[in-house]
């Protein structure tokens, strides 16, 4: 699936990924390929991007991301809130 993470300042990530986990209002949830269409509000927390089949080079990665200490193919981004939409295997995150 394709993921775009956008802030008011910049596009932080635009890449093919395996899945993404986001901090929804009612708890953390994960979206995989072929997930049902969804729009949700995000709260303060971590977005986790799983890139095992689609590695992201450090040169292509925004400085706001950090790699998981136990698995370098998991990217973590702290957000204060935002909105996520998934439709047709494309996820767009508008993050604060």
Tab-separated table of N, CA, C and O in Angstrom:
chain	number	residue	atom	x	y	z
A	1	UNK	N	0.842	-1.182	0.000
A	1	UNK	CA	0.000	0.000	0.000
A	1	UNK	C	0.884	1.240	0.000
A	1	UNK	O	2.047	1.175	0.381
A	2	UNK	N	0.307	2.337	-0.425
A	2	UNK	CA	1.054	3.581	-0.543
A	2	UNK	C	0.686	4.492	0.622
A	2	UNK	O	-0.486	4.625	0.975
A	3	UNK	N	1.706	5.113	1.237
A	3	UNK	CA	1.497	5.974	2.400
A	3	UNK	C	2.099	7.346	2.157
A	3	UNK	O	3.233	7.463	1.701
A	4	UNK	N	1.312	8.369	2.473
A	4	UNK	CA	1.806	9.754	2.491
A	4	UNK	C	1.528	10.328	3.871
A	4	UNK	O	0.403	10.231	4.362
A	5	UNK	N	2.556	10.890	4.478
A	5	UNK	CA	2.389	11.598	5.745
A	5	UNK	C	2.766	13.046	5.499
A	5	UNK	O	3.894	13.344	5.091
A	6	UNK	N	1.796	13.925	5.733
A	6	UNK	CA	1.949	15.343	5.411
A	6	UNK	C	1.698	16.184	6.662
A	6	UNK	O	0.780	15.904	7.428
A	7	UNK	N	2.549	17.203	6.865
A	7	UNK	CA	2.334	18.192	7.921
A	7	UNK	C	2.133	19.545	7.235
A	7	UNK	O	2.353	19.660	6.026
A	8	UNK	N	1.757	20.574	7.972
A	8	UNK	CA	1.635	21.895	7.341
A	8	UNK	C	2.962	22.393	6.747
A	8	UNK	O	2.964	23.198	5.829
A	9	UNK	N	4.078	21.875	7.255
A	9	UNK	CA	5.386	22.331	6.793
A	9	UNK	C	5.933	21.546	5.602
A	9	UNK	O	6.638	22.099	4.767
A	10	UNK	N	5.640	20.224	5.538
A	10	UNK	CA	6.301	19.399	4.520
A	10	UNK	C	5.641	18.034	4.378
A	10	UNK	O	4.874	17.610	5.241
A	11	UNK	N	5.991	17.350	3.300
A	11	UNK	CA	5.648	15.940	3.136
A	11	UNK	C	6.759	15.156	3.833
A	11	UNK	O	7.921	15.238	3.434
A	12	UNK	N	6.411	14.428	4.892
A	12	UNK	CA	7.420	13.721	5.675
A	12	UNK	C	7.762	12.355	5.090
A	12	UNK	O	8.878	11.879	5.235
A	13	UNK	N	6.781	11.717	4.456
A	13	UNK	CA	7.023	10.398	3.874
A	13	UNK	C	6.051	10.173	2.737
A	13	UNK	O	4.872	10.503	2.841
A	14	UNK	N	6.552	9.615	1.672
A	14	UNK	CA	5.744	9.247	0.520
A	14	UNK	C	6.368	7.983	-0.048
A	14	UNK	O	7.382	8.054	-0.735
A	15	UNK	N	5.781	6.813	0.295
A	15	UNK	CA	6.441	5.553	-0.054
A	15	UNK	C	5.479	4.372	0.018
A	15	UNK	O	4.438	4.439	0.675
A	16	UNK	N	5.877	3.282	-0.629
A	16	UNK	CA	5.202	1.998	-0.482
A	16	UNK	C	5.590	1.422	0.870
A	16	UNK	O	6.762	1.459	1.254
A	17	UNK	N	4.615	0.909	1.617
A	17	UNK	CA	4.868	0.310	2.926
A	17	UNK	C	4.036	-0.965	3.075
A	17	UNK	O	3.113	-1.213	2.297
A	18	UNK	N	4.357	-1.755	4.098
A	18	UNK	CA	3.587	-2.972	4.378
A	18	UNK	C	2.307	-2.662	5.147
A	18	UNK	O	1.250	-3.197	4.854
A	19	UNK	N	2.443	-1.809	6.166
A	19	UNK	CA	1.294	-1.426	6.980
A	19	UNK	C	1.653	-0.182	7.789
A	19	UNK	O	2.807	0.222	7.849
A	20	UNK	N	0.622	0.400	8.401
A	20	UNK	CA	0.834	1.577	9.240
A	20	UNK	C	-0.104	1.479	10.443
A	20	UNK	O	-1.250	1.057	10.314
A	21	UNK	N	0.408	1.854	11.601
A	21	UNK	CA	-0.362	1.861	12.834
A	21	UNK	C	-0.462	3.311	13.302
A	21	UNK	O	0.553	4.012	13.349
A	22	UNK	N	-1.675	3.743	13.646
A	22	UNK	CA	-1.898	5.151	14.005
A	22	UNK	C	-2.658	5.249	15.329
A	22	UNK	O	-3.411	4.348	15.694
A	23	UNK	N	-2.495	6.384	16.049
A	23	UNK	CA	-3.194	6.580	17.320
A	23	UNK	C	-4.590	7.177	17.120
A	23	UNK	O	-4.769	8.388	17.057
A	24	UNK	N	-5.579	6.330	16.976
A	24	UNK	CA	-6.958	6.794	16.802
A	24	UNK	C	-7.544	7.284	18.112
A	24	UNK	O	-7.006	7.027	19.196
A	25	UNK	N	-8.658	7.966	18.025
A	25	UNK	CA	-9.333	8.513	19.202
A	25	UNK	C	-9.714	7.401	20.181
A	25	UNK	O	-9.643	7.579	21.394
A	26	UNK	N	-10.103	6.237	19.665
A	26	UNK	CA	-10.508	5.126	20.531
A	26	UNK	C	-9.410	4.082	20.680
A	26	UNK	O	-9.676	2.949	21.055
A	27	UNK	N	-8.164	4.447	20.359
A	27	UNK	CA	-7.038	3.540	20.523
A	27	UNK	C	-6.245	3.358	19.247
A	27	UNK	O	-6.668	3.761	18.163
A	28	UNK	N	-5.093	2.755	19.397
A	28	UNK	CA	-4.186	2.497	18.273
A	28	UNK	C	-4.838	1.494	17.325
A	28	UNK	O	-5.453	0.524	17.776
A	29	UNK	N	-4.731	1.722	16.012
A	29	UNK	CA	-5.210	0.724	15.060
A	29	UNK	C	-4.270	0.668	13.865
A	29	UNK	O	-3.548	1.607	13.582
A	30	UNK	N	-4.294	-0.483	13.208
A	30	UNK	CA	-3.369	-0.744	12.112
A	30	UNK	C	-4.139	-0.955	10.821
A	30	UNK	O	-5.224	-1.549	10.821
A	31	UNK	N	-3.565	-0.479	9.724
A	31	UNK	CA	-4.150	-0.673	8.401
A	31	UNK	C	-3.167	-1.460	7.537
A	31	UNK	O	-1.988	-1.132	7.491
A	32	UNK	N	-3.688	-2.487	6.893
A	32	UNK	CA	-2.918	-3.324	5.983
A	32	UNK	C	-3.442	-3.122	4.567
A	32	UNK	O	-4.466	-2.454	4.358
A	33	UNK	N	-2.787	-3.746	3.604
A	33	UNK	CA	-3.257	-3.732	2.224
A	33	UNK	C	-4.716	-4.195	2.173
A	33	UNK	O	-5.116	-5.088	2.915
A	34	UNK	N	-5.507	-3.599	1.307
A	34	UNK	CA	-6.921	-3.940	1.092
A	34	UNK	C	-7.813	-3.683	2.302
A	34	UNK	O	-8.871	-4.283	2.433
A	35	UNK	N	-7.397	-2.794	3.187
A	35	UNK	CA	-8.220	-2.396	4.336
A	35	UNK	C	-9.459	-1.674	3.810
A	35	UNK	O	-9.416	-1.001	2.784
A	36	UNK	N	-10.549	-1.805	4.503
A	36	UNK	CA	-11.767	-1.088	4.138
A	36	UNK	C	-11.517	0.418	4.186
A	36	UNK	O	-10.717	0.886	4.997
A	37	UNK	N	-12.201	1.177	3.341
A	37	UNK	CA	-12.037	2.635	3.387
A	37	UNK	C	-12.376	3.167	4.783
A	37	UNK	O	-13.312	2.692	5.428
A	38	UNK	N	-11.587	4.142	5.225
A	38	UNK	CA	-11.779	4.689	6.568
A	38	UNK	C	-11.272	6.126	6.609
A	38	UNK	O	-10.327	6.476	5.911
A	39	UNK	N	-11.930	6.930	7.435
A	39	UNK	CA	-11.448	8.268	7.786
A	39	UNK	C	-11.534	8.337	9.300
A	39	UNK	O	-12.554	7.974	9.886
A	40	UNK	N	-10.456	8.776	9.943
A	40	UNK	CA	-10.432	8.816	11.402
A	40	UNK	C	-9.616	10.004	11.890
A	40	UNK	O	-8.658	10.417	11.248
A	41	UNK	N	-10.001	10.502	13.065
A	41	UNK	CA	-9.248	11.548	13.740
A	41	UNK	C	-8.139	10.880	14.539
A	41	UNK	O	-8.338	9.812	15.125
A	42	UNK	N	-6.968	11.502	14.563
A	42	UNK	CA	-5.838	10.985	15.322
A	42	UNK	C	-5.618	11.821	16.571
A	42	UNK	O	-5.874	13.019	16.573
A	43	UNK	N	-5.125	11.164	17.607
A	43	UNK	CA	-4.774	11.857	18.844
A	43	UNK	C	-3.256	11.864	18.996
A	43	UNK	O	-2.536	11.327	18.160
A	44	UNK	N	-2.794	12.445	20.075
A	44	UNK	CA	-1.359	12.470	20.358
A	44	UNK	C	-0.861	11.034	20.521
A	44	UNK	O	-1.491	10.219	21.198
A	45	UNK	N	0.260	10.741	19.888
A	45	UNK	CA	0.828	9.401	19.998
A	45	UNK	C	1.828	9.120	18.898
A	45	UNK	O	2.388	10.051	18.302
A	46	UNK	N	2.036	7.828	18.627
A	46	UNK	CA	3.027	7.399	17.647
A	46	UNK	C	2.377	6.797	16.409
A	46	UNK	O	1.459	5.992	16.521
A	47	UNK	N	2.892	7.201	15.272
A	47	UNK	CA	2.579	6.508	14.025
A	47	UNK	C	3.730	5.542	13.793
A	47	UNK	O	4.897	5.940	13.849
A	48	UNK	N	3.397	4.266	13.573
A	48	UNK	CA	4.420	3.261	13.275
A	48	UNK	C	4.229	2.794	11.839
A	48	UNK	O	3.142	2.375	11.461
A	49	UNK	N	5.303	2.878	11.076
A	49	UNK	CA	5.289	2.491	9.667
A	49	UNK	C	6.131	1.233	9.522
A	49	UNK	O	7.314	1.230	9.880
A	50	UNK	N	5.524	0.172	9.010
A	50	UNK	CA	6.201	-1.106	8.849
A	50	UNK	C	6.676	-1.237	7.400
A	50	UNK	O	5.857	-1.225	6.475
A	51	UNK	N	7.997	-1.334	7.215
A	51	UNK	CA	8.597	-1.292	5.872
A	51	UNK	C	9.420	-2.537	5.558
A	51	UNK	O	10.402	-2.457	4.837
A	52	UNK	N	9.035	-3.681	6.073
A	52	UNK	CA	9.836	-4.893	5.903
A	52	UNK	C	10.007	-5.298	4.437
A	52	UNK	O	11.095	-5.677	4.018
A	53	UNK	N	8.966	-5.229	3.631
A	53	UNK	CA	9.048	-5.601	2.206
A	53	UNK	C	9.451	-4.434	1.320
A	53	UNK	O	9.784	-4.621	0.156
A	54	UNK	N	9.377	-3.229	1.867
A	54	UNK	CA	9.651	-2.005	1.098
A	54	UNK	C	10.576	-1.095	1.909
A	54	UNK	O	10.137	-0.067	2.427
A	55	UNK	N	11.859	-1.446	2.030
A	55	UNK	CA	12.772	-0.638	2.852
A	55	UNK	C	12.838	0.827	2.400
A	55	UNK	O	12.816	1.106	1.205
A	56	UNK	N	12.902	1.720	3.357
A	56	UNK	CA	13.041	3.150	3.101
A	56	UNK	C	14.467	3.538	3.459
A	56	UNK	O	14.911	3.306	4.587
A	57	UNK	N	15.177	4.126	2.512
A	57	UNK	CA	16.558	4.550	2.756
A	57	UNK	C	16.581	5.739	3.709
A	57	UNK	O	15.690	6.587	3.671
A	58	UNK	N	17.585	5.792	4.531
A	58	UNK	CA	17.712	6.900	5.489
A	58	UNK	C	17.770	8.250	4.787
A	58	UNK	O	17.286	9.250	5.312
A	59	UNK	N	18.353	8.290	3.579
A	59	UNK	CA	18.436	9.547	2.822
A	59	UNK	C	17.060	10.059	2.409
A	59	UNK	O	16.864	11.252	2.235
A	60	UNK	N	16.086	9.137	2.236
A	60	UNK	CA	14.736	9.503	1.815
A	60	UNK	C	13.817	9.795	2.991
A	60	UNK	O	12.651	10.110	2.806
A	61	UNK	N	14.338	9.691	4.202
A	61	UNK	CA	13.527	9.778	5.403
A	61	UNK	C	13.658	11.143	6.071
A	61	UNK	O	14.760	11.655	6.236
A	62	UNK	N	12.539	11.711	6.466
A	62	UNK	CA	12.528	12.985	7.185
A	62	UNK	C	13.197	12.824	8.551
A	62	UNK	O	13.148	11.759	9.163
A	63	UNK	N	13.787	13.888	9.044
A	63	UNK	CA	14.480	13.871	10.337
A	63	UNK	C	13.530	13.640	11.513
A	63	UNK	O	13.964	13.270	12.596
A	64	UNK	N	12.228	13.850	11.298
A	64	UNK	CA	11.253	13.670	12.374
A	64	UNK	C	11.056	12.195	12.741
A	64	UNK	O	10.545	11.879	13.799
A	65	UNK	N	11.426	11.293	11.841
A	65	UNK	CA	11.271	9.861	12.094
A	65	UNK	C	12.443	9.319	12.888
A	65	UNK	O	13.554	9.819	12.789
A	66	UNK	N	12.177	8.266	13.636
A	66	UNK	CA	13.249	7.489	14.247
A	66	UNK	C	12.960	6.025	13.945
A	66	UNK	O	11.825	5.645	13.660
A	67	UNK	N	13.999	5.224	13.966
A	67	UNK	CA	13.838	3.790	13.724
A	67	UNK	C	13.644	3.077	15.058
A	67	UNK	O	14.243	3.457	16.068
A	68	UNK	N	12.803	2.059	15.073
A	68	UNK	CA	12.555	1.268	16.267
A	68	UNK	C	13.856	0.608	16.717
A	68	UNK	O	14.604	0.081	15.889
A	69	UNK	N	14.136	0.617	18.008
A	69	UNK	CA	15.384	0.055	18.532
A	69	UNK	C	15.483	-1.449	18.297
A	69	UNK	O	16.565	-1.978	18.072
A	70	UNK	N	14.357	-2.146	18.309
A	70	UNK	CA	14.370	-3.587	18.127
A	70	UNK	C	14.259	-4.048	16.694
A	70	UNK	O	14.578	-5.191	16.374
A	71	UNK	N	13.789	-3.173	15.811
A	71	UNK	CA	13.583	-3.529	14.408
A	71	UNK	C	13.738	-2.270	13.562
A	71	UNK	O	12.848	-1.430	13.524
A	72	UNK	N	14.853	-2.147	12.866
A	72	UNK	CA	15.156	-0.926	12.113
A	72	UNK	C	14.236	-0.703	10.917
A	72	UNK	O	14.260	0.362	10.311
A	73	UNK	N	13.397	-1.692	10.573
A	73	UNK	CA	12.466	-1.524	9.453
A	73	UNK	C	11.113	-0.983	9.905
A	73	UNK	O	10.194	-0.856	9.119
A	74	UNK	N	11.010	-0.657	11.199
A	74	UNK	CA	9.823	0.012	11.727
A	74	UNK	C	10.202	1.459	11.985
A	74	UNK	O	11.127	1.747	12.738
A	75	UNK	N	9.486	2.371	11.330
A	75	UNK	CA	9.726	3.809	11.475
A	75	UNK	C	8.689	4.382	12.425
A	75	UNK	O	7.512	4.029	12.348
A	76	UNK	N	9.116	5.284	13.301
A	76	UNK	CA	8.218	5.850	14.306
A	76	UNK	C	8.220	7.368	14.191
A	76	UNK	O	9.270	7.997	14.080
A	77	UNK	N	7.018	7.936	14.229
A	77	UNK	CA	6.838	9.384	14.162
A	77	UNK	C	5.887	9.803	15.275
A	77	UNK	O	4.783	9.258	15.395
A	78	UNK	N	6.295	10.762	16.088
A	78	UNK	CA	5.434	11.322	17.125
A	78	UNK	C	4.530	12.378	16.491
A	78	UNK	O	4.998	13.220	15.725
A	79	UNK	N	3.227	12.319	16.814
A	79	UNK	CA	2.289	13.322	16.313
A	79	UNK	C	1.458	13.865	17.469
A	79	UNK	O	1.245	13.183	18.470
A	80	UNK	N	0.992	15.103	17.303
A	80	UNK	CA	0.132	15.724	18.302
A	80	UNK	C	-1.338	15.496	17.984
A	80	UNK	O	-2.207	15.751	18.804
A	81	UNK	N	-1.611	15.013	16.781
A	81	UNK	CA	-2.978	14.778	16.333
A	81	UNK	C	-3.012	14.819	14.823
A	81	UNK	O	-1.977	14.896	14.159
A	82	UNK	N	-4.232	14.758	14.274
A	82	UNK	CA	-4.369	14.831	12.832
A	82	UNK	C	-5.556	14.037	12.333
A	82	UNK	O	-6.482	13.726	13.087
A	83	UNK	N	-5.489	13.681	11.053
A	83	UNK	CA	-6.554	12.932	10.384
A	83	UNK	C	-5.893	11.906	9.478
A	83	UNK	O	-4.856	12.188	8.873
A	84	UNK	N	-6.515	10.727	9.364
A	84	UNK	CA	-6.025	9.704	8.446
A	84	UNK	C	-7.177	9.265	7.543
A	84	UNK	O	-8.323	9.184	7.982
A	85	UNK	N	-6.858	9.033	6.284
A	85	UNK	CA	-7.827	8.491	5.329
A	85	UNK	C	-7.178	7.335	4.587
A	85	UNK	O	-6.029	7.439	4.144
A	86	UNK	N	-7.911	6.229	4.463
A	86	UNK	CA	-7.445	5.106	3.650
A	86	UNK	C	-8.522	4.791	2.634
A	86	UNK	O	-9.691	4.653	2.970
A	87	UNK	N	-8.086	4.690	1.370
A	87	UNK	CA	-9.010	4.352	0.288
A	87	UNK	C	-8.188	3.800	-0.866
A	87	UNK	O	-7.156	4.376	-1.229
A	88	UNK	N	-8.611	2.675	-1.420
A	88	UNK	CA	-7.950	2.067	-2.580
A	88	UNK	C	-6.457	1.838	-2.353
A	88	UNK	O	-5.633	2.157	-3.211
A	89	UNK	N	-6.108	1.300	-1.200
A	89	UNK	CA	-4.714	0.988	-0.842
A	89	UNK	C	-3.795	2.199	-0.813
A	89	UNK	O	-2.600	2.088	-1.005
A	90	UNK	N	-4.368	3.361	-0.549
A	90	UNK	CA	-3.579	4.578	-0.353
A	90	UNK	C	-3.990	5.205	0.967
A	90	UNK	O	-5.175	5.438	1.219
A	91	UNK	N	-2.992	5.455	1.823
A	91	UNK	CA	-3.231	6.079	3.123
A	91	UNK	C	-2.623	7.472	3.091
A	91	UNK	O	-1.478	7.655	2.714
A	92	UNK	N	-3.434	8.447	3.497
A	92	UNK	CA	-2.958	9.816	3.622
A	92	UNK	C	-3.144	10.238	5.071
A	92	UNK	O	-4.243	10.144	5.613
A	93	UNK	N	-2.046	10.658	5.699
A	93	UNK	CA	-2.088	11.150	7.073
A	93	UNK	C	-1.781	12.636	7.039
A	93	UNK	O	-0.748	13.053	6.521
A	94	UNK	N	-2.705	13.428	7.559
A	94	UNK	CA	-2.487	14.867	7.748
A	94	UNK	C	-2.184	15.038	9.226
A	94	UNK	O	-3.074	14.884	10.071
A	95	UNK	N	-0.918	15.255	9.550
A	95	UNK	CA	-0.477	15.234	10.948
A	95	UNK	C	-0.113	16.620	11.452
A	95	UNK	O	0.335	17.479	10.710
A	96	UNK	N	-0.311	16.792	12.769
A	96	UNK	CA	0.104	18.016	13.465
A	96	UNK	C	1.451	17.767	14.095
A	96	UNK	O	1.762	16.718	14.554
